[in-house]
mmCIF file of C-alpha atoms in Angstrom:
data_model
loop_
_atom_site.group_PDB
_atom_site.id
_atom_site.type_symbol
_atom_site.label_atom_id
_atom_site.label_comp_id
_atom_site.label_asym_id
_atom_site.label_seq_id
_atom_site.Cartn_x
_atom_site.Cartn_y
_atom_site.Cartn_z
ATOM 1 C CA MET A 1 0.106 0.071 0.391
ATOM 2 C CA ALA A 2 1.114 2.781 -0.785
ATOM 3 C CA THR A 3 0.937 6.394 0.939
ATOM 4 C CA LEU A 4 0.741 9.765 0.014
ATOM 5 C CA THR A 5 2.175 12.075 2.639
ATOM 6 C CA VAL A 6 2.386 16.545 2.124
ATOM 7 C CA TRP A 7 4.793 17.925 4.645
ATOM 8 C CA ARG A 8 3.994 21.593 5.036
ATOM 9 C CA PHE A 9 7.554 24.102 6.856
ATOM 10 C CA ASP A 10 7.090 27.505 7.467
ATOM 11 C CA SER A 11 9.918 28.939 6.092
ATOM 12 C CA PRO A 12 9.971 28.243 0.803
ATOM 13 C CA GLY A 13 13.072 26.463 2.233
ATOM 14 C CA GLY A 14 11.556 24.676 4.576
ATOM 15 C CA ALA A 15 11.454 21.657 1.651
ATOM 16 C CA GLU A 16 14.412 21.391 0.399
ATOM 17 C CA SER A 17 16.058 21.349 4.018
ATOM 18 C CA ALA A 18 13.891 18.182 4.916
ATOM 19 C CA GLU A 19 14.961 16.791 0.939
ATOM 20 C CA ALA A 20 17.879 15.677 2.178
ATOM 21 C CA ILE A 21 16.412 13.818 5.365
ATOM 22 C CA LEU A 22 14.640 12.124 3.470
ATOM 23 C CA LEU A 23 17.136 11.613 1.229
ATOM 24 C CA ARG A 24 18.916 10.477 4.188
ATOM 25 C CA MET A 25 16.005 7.775 4.769
ATOM 26 C CA ALA A 26 16.224 6.555 1.708
ATOM 27 C CA ARG A 27 20.183 5.740 1.415
ATOM 28 C CA GLU A 28 19.616 4.008 5.204
ATOM 29 C CA GLY A 29 16.537 1.481 4.353
ATOM 30 C CA ASP A 30 13.816 4.377 6.674
ATOM 31 C CA ILE A 31 11.178 4.179 4.364
ATOM 32 C CA GLY A 32 11.350 3.574 0.451
ATOM 33 C CA ILE A 33 10.475 6.297 -2.252
ATOM 34 C CA LEU A 34 8.356 5.766 -5.039
ATOM 35 C CA ASP A 35 8.116 9.288 -5.578
ATOM 36 C CA ALA A 36 8.392 13.009 -4.329
ATOM 37 C CA ALA A 37 8.144 16.750 -5.203
ATOM 38 C CA VAL A 38 8.651 19.657 -3.256
ATOM 39 C CA VAL A 39 6.914 22.956 -3.743
ATOM 40 C CA SER A 40 8.505 26.120 -2.769
ATOM 41 C CA TRP A 41 5.883 29.225 -2.483
ATOM 42 C CA PRO A 42 8.054 32.426 -1.981
ATOM 43 C CA PRO A 43 6.505 35.028 -0.287
ATOM 44 C CA ASP A 44 6.296 37.592 -3.774
ATOM 45 C CA GLN A 45 5.385 35.214 -5.710
ATOM 46 C CA LYS A 46 1.379 34.711 -6.823
ATOM 47 C CA LYS A 47 2.041 30.852 -7.699
ATOM 48 C CA PRO A 48 4.173 28.072 -6.109
ATOM 49 C CA ARG A 49 8.190 27.176 -8.055
ATOM 50 C CA THR A 50 7.608 22.768 -8.095
ATOM 51 C CA ARG A 51 10.471 20.662 -8.376
ATOM 52 C CA ARG A 52 9.572 16.830 -8.997
ATOM 53 C CA LEU A 53 12.658 15.273 -6.951
ATOM 54 C CA THR A 54 14.163 13.231 -9.883
ATOM 55 C CA ASN A 55 17.815 11.817 -8.068
ATOM 56 C CA VAL A 56 15.224 9.346 -6.701
ATOM 57 C CA THR A 57 12.657 8.916 -9.333
ATOM 58 C CA ALA A 58 14.644 8.021 -12.821
ATOM 59 C CA GLU A 59 13.421 4.805 -12.622
ATOM 60 C CA ARG A 60 9.899 5.402 -11.087
ATOM 61 C CA ALA A 61 7.972 6.444 -14.324
ATOM 62 C CA GLY A 62 4.574 6.601 -14.013
ATOM 63 C CA TRP A 63 4.961 9.809 -11.419
ATOM 64 C CA GLY A 64 5.037 12.624 -13.195
ATOM 65 C CA ALA A 65 2.134 13.543 -14.893
ATOM 66 C CA PHE A 66 0.419 13.078 -11.880
ATOM 67 C CA TRP A 67 2.780 16.012 -9.861
ATOM 68 C CA GLY A 68 1.139 17.639 -12.628
ATOM 69 C CA PHE A 69 -2.232 16.887 -12.416
ATOM 70 C CA LEU A 70 -2.257 17.693 -8.763
ATOM 71 C CA PHE A 71 -0.059 20.683 -8.410
ATOM 72 C CA GLY A 72 -1.799 22.194 -11.282
ATOM 73 C CA LEU A 73 -5.006 21.999 -9.112
ATOM 74 C CA LEU A 74 -3.883 22.141 -6.088
ATOM 75 C CA PHE A 75 -2.081 25.322 -7.632
ATOM 76 C CA PHE A 76 -2.799 27.186 -10.627
ATOM 77 C CA VAL A 77 -6.424 25.667 -11.970
ATOM 78 C CA PRO A 78 -7.698 28.478 -9.186
ATOM 79 C CA LEU A 79 -5.898 31.444 -11.126
ATOM 80 C CA LEU A 80 -7.316 31.113 -14.744
ATOM 81 C CA GLY A 81 -10.925 31.593 -13.424
ATOM 82 C CA SER A 82 -14.386 29.414 -12.896
ATOM 83 C CA ALA A 83 -14.258 28.145 -16.776
ATOM 84 C CA VAL A 84 -11.556 25.248 -17.092
ATOM 85 C CA GLY A 85 -11.538 25.406 -12.431
ATOM 86 C CA ALA A 86 -14.875 24.050 -13.162
ATOM 87 C CA GLY A 87 -13.913 20.754 -15.983
ATOM 88 C CA VAL A 88 -11.315 20.237 -13.417
ATOM 89 C CA GLY A 89 -13.661 20.097 -10.296
ATOM 90 C CA ALA A 90 -15.182 17.531 -12.000
ATOM 91 C CA MET A 91 -11.701 15.891 -12.979
ATOM 92 C CA ALA A 92 -10.681 16.209 -8.992
ATOM 93 C CA GLY A 93 -13.745 14.759 -8.180
ATOM 94 C CA HIS A 94 -13.758 11.441 -10.691
ATOM 95 C CA PHE A 95 -10.460 11.187 -9.036
ATOM 96 C CA ALA A 96 -11.814 10.943 -5.261
ATOM 97 C CA GLU A 97 -12.021 6.726 -5.486
ATOM 98 C CA THR A 98 -8.279 6.917 -6.160
ATOM 99 C CA GLY A 99 -7.554 8.588 -2.106
ATOM 100 C CA ILE A 100 -7.725 11.959 -3.494
ATOM 101 C CA ASP A 101 -10.120 13.787 -2.282
ATOM 102 C CA ARG A 102 -12.015 17.360 -2.185
ATOM 103 C CA ASP A 103 -11.031 17.476 1.736
ATOM 104 C CA PHE A 104 -7.695 16.593 1.235
ATOM 105 C CA ILE A 105 -7.173 19.108 -1.513
ATOM 106 C CA ARG A 106 -8.985 21.612 -0.148
ATOM 107 C CA SER A 107 -6.833 21.359 3.571
ATOM 108 C CA VAL A 108 -3.781 21.100 1.139
ATOM 109 C CA GLN A 109 -4.824 24.851 -0.734
ATOM 110 C CA ASP A 110 -5.599 26.361 2.759
ATOM 111 C CA LYS A 111 -1.925 25.436 4.141
ATOM 112 C CA VAL A 112 0.737 24.909 1.732
ATOM 113 C CA THR A 113 0.186 28.957 0.492
ATOM 114 C CA PRO A 114 3.214 32.111 -0.065
ATOM 115 C CA GLY A 115 5.423 32.067 2.220
ATOM 116 C CA THR A 116 5.712 28.162 3.417
ATOM 117 C CA SER A 117 6.683 24.798 1.591
ATOM 118 C CA ALA A 118 5.956 21.960 0.955
ATOM 119 C CA LEU A 119 7.621 18.104 0.549
ATOM 120 C CA PHE A 120 5.268 15.283 -0.953
ATOM 121 C CA LEU A 121 6.230 12.004 -0.817
ATOM 122 C CA LEU A 122 3.954 8.860 -2.470
ATOM 123 C CA SER A 123 6.359 6.008 -0.455
ATOM 124 C CA ASP A 124 5.496 1.843 -0.049
ATOM 125 C CA HIS A 125 6.391 1.459 3.713
ATOM 126 C CA ALA A 126 7.990 5.092 6.705
ATOM 127 C CA ALA A 127 8.095 5.445 9.380
ATOM 128 C CA ILE A 128 6.210 8.627 10.069
ATOM 129 C CA GLY A 129 6.925 8.922 13.542
ATOM 130 C CA ARG A 130 10.677 9.015 12.768
ATOM 131 C CA ILE A 131 10.496 11.229 9.646
ATOM 132 C CA LYS A 132 8.656 13.250 12.269
ATOM 133 C CA HIS A 133 11.428 12.941 14.622
ATOM 134 C CA GLU A 134 13.758 13.902 12.463
ATOM 135 C CA PHE A 135 12.252 16.629 10.835
ATOM 136 C CA VAL A 136 12.603 17.594 14.536
ATOM 137 C CA GLY A 137 13.486 21.883 14.796
ATOM 138 C CA MET A 138 11.393 22.086 11.547
ATOM 139 C CA HIS A 139 7.520 22.633 12.786
ATOM 140 C CA PRO A 140 6.157 20.246 9.517
ATOM 141 C CA GLU A 141 2.626 19.968 9.219
ATOM 142 C CA LEU A 142 1.532 16.017 8.510
ATOM 143 C CA ILE A 143 -1.442 16.608 5.757
ATOM 144 C CA SER A 144 -1.915 12.873 4.788
ATOM 145 C CA THR A 145 -3.601 10.912 3.312
ATOM 146 C CA ASN A 146 -3.390 6.644 3.038
ATOM 147 C CA LEU A 147 -3.553 5.259 -0.534
ATOM 148 C CA THR A 148 -5.363 0.934 -0.690
ATOM 149 C CA ASP A 149 -3.809 -0.779 -2.755
ATOM 150 C CA GLU A 150 -6.223 -0.409 -5.862
ATOM 151 C CA GLN A 151 -6.390 3.153 -5.558
ATOM 152 C CA GLU A 152 -2.429 3.017 -6.035
ATOM 153 C CA GLN A 153 -3.431 1.797 -9.326
ATOM 154 C CA LYS A 154 -5.921 3.514 -10.329
ATOM 155 C CA LEU A 155 -3.351 6.400 -10.278
ATOM 156 C CA ARG A 156 -0.955 4.274 -11.440
ATOM 157 C CA GLU A 157 -3.368 3.596 -15.149
ATOM 158 C CA ALA A 158 -4.731 6.764 -15.039
ATOM 159 C CA PHE A 159 -1.759 8.578 -15.039
ATOM 160 C CA SER A 160 0.489 6.099 -16.793
ATOM 161 C CA ASP A 161 3.582 7.138 -19.179
ATOM 162 C CA THR A 162 2.578 4.674 -21.700
#
């Protein structure tokens, strides 16, 4: 079963600092990373910068389109207007069965705002308590949704690169 976690930080650089810790934990076997991405939102910008962690995900095809859709839904659609937003909102409703529901979307939109950052992680095993312990002093906030094997498969099918 995959787990999608979003770790929110109070500064635009917090997620990048956490990234180094996450990569170390992956090397030590404390976490299995399926894919990951960083969102950094400087306080003076209208939209955040997003970056997929290609150094750990290069051999893991299939999730790039997922991040693009998710980040578009979370951060860019509200800027495009109601006509586009309605269409994407309908798509988001379709993906609720994958574990990415409207409550999750609203929660991330409410918490990842200008002046913050977030580490998005799709993992196959993770010691969440250990990760939180490693992030001590960084004041992370965890937003999480668990994906069943069936939900993960639906996401893979929906966002397959093939």
